[in-house]
Amino acid sequence: VNMETVLQNSTDFILLGLITHPTFPGFIFAVVFSIFLVAVTANMVMILLIHTDSHLHTPMYFLLSQLSIMDTVYICITVPKMLQDLLSKEKTISFLGCALQIFLYLTLIGGEFFLLGLMAYDRYVAVCNPLRYPLLMNRRICLFMVVGSWVGGSLDGFMLTPFTMSFPYCGSREINHFFCEIPAVLKLSCIDTSLYQTLMYACCVLMLLIPISIISVSYTRILLTVHRMNSAEGRRKAFATCSSHIVVVIIFYGAAFYTNVLPQSYHTPEKDKVVSAFYTILTPMLNPLIYSLRNKDVATALRRIQGRCTYSQKVRAGDVSKKY
């Protein structure tokens, strides 16, 4: 009773978690922690490879390194708190902490929407205008694309976070989720938020429409160009270039479509949590794996780094043996 009274008088929220009363919290912790470790390691390896290997200093890999940075920050916003909550009795998150989580996840998810759209444009230029590629995708344009993605995402965060946190939250402070996702937070408001949710829905659909239009037009043009190609080798190369990006787009936009576009009647707290877990925990792990496993350039760069490490170890071992 004391705990309830304290919570009613405070501005803290309680996160009920992915599973409200898990039978085996230790097992869930182990699974989520393993995914988190793989995701952070895989993304950091991608960033380091792209930064250190001169063969990967191209617009496509520059954009890919930004995707890995976004994924790393994205998974770090939600998962460490979720892991902490699985081990502790108190699953509270402060009002400010909740606002920060909302702002960061909106910024990163928005940024990733735009970045994936611009990556499709990059593939379109590479396949359809290869001779003009160095001109159309020069360093300045690439930087502009990346800054545009981050700024575009943060606009979403700056618009929606203050509104969401300005509603009065009285009574229950239990968020039926593992992080502060807006629909789950709004359910605790003691006033009607349906107008705001409609406006938010319209805003999200608009934000999705811009990159989806770029992706649709880019891949339609790519398919037409590939269809006209005479050489089987050229077709194979074009498909290899685009397939990884298409897989990532389908996974990410599929989850986003469910969350932001499907009517409320299709949603239940359990379904929402599973879909959120999919794109906040699994997608950041799958993205670098999809790109590295399906990509010869990345595999070759990894072998080169391993070769250099092995060589430097042999040289050091040789120096040591000479001393003695």
XYZ file of C-alpha atoms in Angstrom:
324
model
C 0.000 0.000 0.000
C 2.887 2.355 0.878
C 4.460 1.760 -2.529
C 1.163 2.572 -4.299
C 0.758 5.790 -2.279
C 4.336 6.836 -3.072
C 3.768 6.195 -6.792
C 0.506 8.124 -6.876
C 2.303 11.116 -5.380
C 5.330 10.869 -7.708
C 5.729 11.492 -11.412
C 7.500 8.160 -12.018
C 6.000 5.510 -14.292
C 6.201 1.719 -13.916
C 7.150 -0.365 -16.970
C 5.346 -3.728 -16.823
C 7.797 -5.270 -19.307
C 7.576 -7.417 -22.450
C 5.861 -10.194 -20.459
C 3.898 -8.807 -17.478
C 4.692 -11.621 -15.021
C 7.445 -13.750 -16.597
C 7.745 -17.303 -15.232
C 11.446 -17.479 -16.181
C 12.834 -13.908 -16.038
C 16.391 -15.309 -16.060
C 15.803 -17.096 -19.385
C 14.242 -13.971 -20.987
C 17.184 -11.928 -19.655
C 19.693 -14.372 -21.210
C 17.933 -14.333 -24.626
C 17.522 -10.527 -24.771
C 21.072 -9.936 -23.475
C 22.506 -12.314 -26.125
C 20.598 -10.499 -28.915
C 21.768 -7.145 -27.492
C 25.431 -8.291 -27.450
C 25.249 -9.645 -31.021
C 23.521 -6.461 -32.260
C 25.996 -4.043 -30.665
C 29.038 -6.151 -31.669
C 27.852 -6.667 -35.277
C 27.068 -2.956 -35.728
C 30.361 -1.834 -34.158
C 32.283 -4.264 -36.415
C 30.447 -2.842 -39.464
C 31.274 0.758 -38.424
C 34.963 -0.099 -37.800
C 35.290 -2.075 -41.065
C 33.760 0.730 -43.137
C 35.929 3.319 -41.368
C 39.248 1.427 -41.618
C 39.024 -0.336 -45.004
C 39.672 2.067 -47.900
C 37.815 -0.274 -50.330
C 34.615 0.503 -48.386
C 35.010 4.294 -48.598
C 32.087 4.587 -51.024
C 28.703 6.362 -50.712
C 26.831 3.061 -50.237
C 28.999 2.025 -47.269
C 29.052 5.529 -45.820
C 25.225 5.407 -45.667
C 25.420 1.860 -44.303
C 27.761 2.994 -41.495
C 25.150 5.618 -40.517
C 22.485 2.881 -40.414
C 24.736 0.920 -38.037
C 25.240 4.005 -35.819
C 21.455 4.538 -35.689
C 20.844 0.861 -34.875
C 23.474 0.868 -32.091
C 22.011 3.977 -30.398
C 18.465 2.693 -31.007
C 18.956 -0.647 -29.232
C 20.792 1.111 -26.356
C 17.754 3.342 -25.671
C 15.385 0.488 -24.757
C 17.200 -2.782 -24.043
C 19.521 -1.905 -21.085
C 16.506 -0.516 -19.159
C 14.477 -3.617 -20.091
C 17.302 -5.894 -18.827
C 17.579 -3.901 -15.598
C 13.804 -4.230 -15.052
C 13.952 -8.009 -15.547
C 16.373 -8.291 -12.627
C 14.943 -5.657 -10.250
C 11.749 -5.427 -8.220
C 11.313 -1.699 -8.929
C 10.543 -1.213 -12.612
C 10.159 2.562 -12.402
C 11.215 5.120 -14.998
C 11.241 8.832 -14.210
C 9.027 11.314 -16.096
C 12.159 12.847 -17.684
C 13.591 9.412 -18.483
C 10.325 8.490 -20.205
C 10.340 11.754 -22.225
C 13.977 11.157 -23.243
C 13.188 7.584 -24.360
C 10.261 8.838 -26.485
C 12.352 11.631 -28.060
C 15.315 9.375 -28.893
C 13.314 6.488 -30.303
C 11.210 8.854 -32.466
C 14.372 10.586 -33.732
C 16.110 7.317 -34.575
C 13.143 5.533 -36.110
C 12.363 8.649 -38.199
C 16.019 8.987 -39.181
C 16.111 5.321 -40.227
C 12.963 5.753 -42.375
C 14.626 8.581 -44.311
C 18.018 6.862 -44.493
C 16.542 3.645 -45.944
C 14.730 5.762 -48.556
C 17.952 7.557 -49.508
C 19.835 4.237 -49.642
C 17.287 3.080 -52.255
C 18.055 6.257 -54.272
C 21.781 5.430 -53.997
C 21.131 1.925 -55.416
C 19.002 3.462 -58.218
C 21.846 5.788 -59.265
C 24.400 2.914 -59.064
C 22.328 0.574 -61.274
C 20.582 3.033 -63.634
C 23.181 5.832 -63.960
C 26.554 4.184 -63.222
C 28.560 6.721 -65.289
C 27.052 9.692 -63.420
C 27.311 7.955 -60.014
C 30.489 9.817 -58.832
C 28.795 13.142 -59.678
C 25.290 12.359 -58.316
C 26.605 10.722 -55.119
C 29.614 12.898 -54.258
C 30.821 13.483 -50.697
C 28.787 16.675 -50.201
C 25.541 15.022 -51.339
C 26.181 12.018 -49.057
C 26.772 14.295 -46.044
C 23.640 16.260 -46.920
C 21.640 12.971 -47.062
C 22.905 11.824 -43.657
C 22.351 15.202 -41.941
C 18.896 15.366 -43.589
C 18.004 11.921 -42.169
C 19.051 12.874 -38.620
C 17.310 16.266 -38.788
C 14.150 14.756 -40.353
C 13.979 12.169 -37.570
C 14.578 14.715 -34.810
C 11.713 16.905 -36.123
C 9.375 14.023 -35.298
C 10.905 13.805 -31.815
C 10.693 17.560 -31.195
C 7.067 17.716 -32.376
C 5.552 14.707 -30.612
C 7.508 14.418 -27.326
C 6.379 17.724 -25.685
C 2.738 17.096 -26.671
C 2.760 13.523 -25.340
C 4.307 14.524 -22.025
C 2.005 17.548 -21.539
C -1.137 15.431 -20.989
C -2.230 14.956 -17.351
C -1.362 11.445 -16.133
C -3.343 10.654 -13.015
C -4.261 7.413 -11.289
C -2.436 4.326 -12.573
C 1.171 4.891 -13.623
C 1.679 1.372 -15.002
C 2.753 1.411 -18.661
C 1.894 -1.963 -20.221
C 5.138 -2.047 -22.236
C 8.898 -2.555 -21.856
C 9.677 1.076 -22.827
C 7.853 4.409 -23.127
C 6.135 3.969 -26.490
C 3.605 6.795 -27.116
C 0.364 4.726 -27.542
C 1.106 2.792 -24.314
C 1.838 6.041 -22.390
C -1.285 7.825 -23.722
C -3.512 5.053 -22.329
C -2.711 6.390 -18.828
C -3.936 9.925 -19.578
C -7.069 11.008 -17.700
C -8.336 13.113 -20.619
C -9.397 12.103 -24.130
C -6.344 11.917 -26.431
C -8.142 10.638 -29.569
C -7.681 13.910 -31.545
C -3.959 13.960 -30.761
C -3.657 10.276 -31.717
C -5.378 10.989 -35.060
C -2.969 13.884 -35.757
C -0.017 11.718 -34.714
C -1.262 8.925 -37.006
C -1.470 11.423 -39.933
C 2.035 12.713 -39.134
C 3.472 9.152 -39.083
C 1.727 8.211 -42.359
C 3.180 11.350 -44.007
C 6.624 10.522 -42.661
C 6.317 6.992 -44.030
C 4.994 8.153 -47.416
C 8.077 10.228 -48.336
C 10.685 7.419 -48.011
C 8.251 4.742 -49.299
C 7.703 6.844 -52.457
C 11.484 7.170 -52.977
C 11.934 3.401 -52.447
C 9.040 2.465 -54.779
C 10.181 4.765 -57.620
C 13.855 3.737 -57.208
C 13.155 -0.004 -57.293
C 10.656 0.279 -60.164
C 13.374 2.031 -62.220
C 15.968 -0.558 -61.097
C 13.710 -3.484 -62.121
C 13.073 -1.914 -65.541
C 16.814 -1.352 -66.067
C 17.692 -4.908 -64.952
C 14.957 -6.311 -67.243
C 16.593 -4.557 -70.237
C 20.085 -5.873 -69.403
C 21.463 -8.423 -71.873
C 24.166 -9.961 -69.698
C 23.230 -12.462 -66.984
C 26.295 -11.316 -64.999
C 25.027 -7.700 -65.022
C 21.616 -8.820 -63.758
C 23.178 -10.952 -61.021
C 25.358 -8.018 -59.874
C 22.377 -5.628 -59.827
C 20.270 -8.056 -57.757
C 23.170 -8.715 -55.364
C 23.572 -4.946 -54.890
C 19.904 -4.407 -54.022
C 18.708 -7.621 -52.340
C 20.137 -6.877 -48.857
C 18.558 -3.425 -48.832
C 15.166 -4.816 -49.961
C 15.194 -7.405 -47.115
C 15.978 -4.706 -44.502
C 13.279 -2.393 -45.937
C 10.602 -5.142 -45.842
C 11.428 -6.037 -42.208
C 11.595 -2.449 -40.942
C 8.683 -0.962 -42.870
C 6.501 -4.031 -42.206
C 6.762 -3.451 -38.445
C 6.298 0.320 -38.900
C 3.202 -0.249 -41.059
C 1.625 -2.379 -38.311
C 2.426 0.169 -35.577
C 1.505 3.375 -37.381
C -0.955 2.545 -40.181
C -3.192 -0.361 -39.120
C -6.413 0.765 -37.361
C -6.635 0.522 -33.573
C -9.015 -2.497 -33.788
C -6.072 -4.659 -34.975
C -3.973 -3.711 -31.944
C -3.732 -5.420 -28.562
C -1.090 -4.576 -25.900
C 0.474 -8.046 -26.374
C 0.680 -7.738 -30.197
C 2.058 -4.188 -29.888
C 4.784 -5.345 -27.510
C 5.825 -8.219 -29.809
C 6.009 -5.914 -32.869
C 7.919 -3.283 -30.847
C 10.347 -5.954 -29.638
C 10.805 -7.011 -33.260
C 11.921 -3.605 -34.501
C 13.652 -2.303 -31.355
C 15.562 -5.503 -30.469
C 15.688 -7.839 -33.493
C 16.002 -5.378 -36.409
C 19.209 -3.699 -35.094
C 20.743 -7.206 -34.870
C 19.460 -8.396 -38.281
C 20.517 -5.302 -40.300
C 24.322 -5.722 -40.030
C 24.018 -9.527 -40.340
C 21.923 -9.251 -43.542
C 24.399 -6.777 -45.061
C 27.532 -8.681 -44.002
C 26.344 -12.228 -44.802
C 25.053 -11.256 -48.263
C 27.936 -8.962 -49.152
C 31.262 -10.007 -50.710
C 32.922 -6.607 -50.105
C 32.252 -6.763 -46.347
C 33.425 -10.414 -46.125
C 36.619 -9.532 -48.065
C 37.263 -6.492 -45.813
C 36.822 -8.698 -42.726
C 39.329 -11.224 -44.130
C 41.802 -8.399 -44.846
C 41.540 -7.127 -41.252
C 41.962 -10.699 -39.904
C 44.968 -11.182 -42.203
C 46.553 -7.956 -40.924
C 45.960 -8.991 -37.289
C 47.445 -12.469 -37.882
C 50.467 -10.938 -39.664
C 51.135 -8.402 -36.871
C 50.883 -11.213 -34.264
C 53.427 -13.296 -36.215
C 55.770 -10.278 -36.483
C 55.465 -9.670 -32.714
C 56.068 -13.379 -32.009
C 59.150 -13.240 -34.292
C 60.489 -10.165 -32.476
C 60.026 -11.858 -29.102
C 61.840 -15.050 -30.234
C 64.755 -12.933 -31.590
C 65.165 -11.259 -28.175
C 65.609 -14.594 -26.427
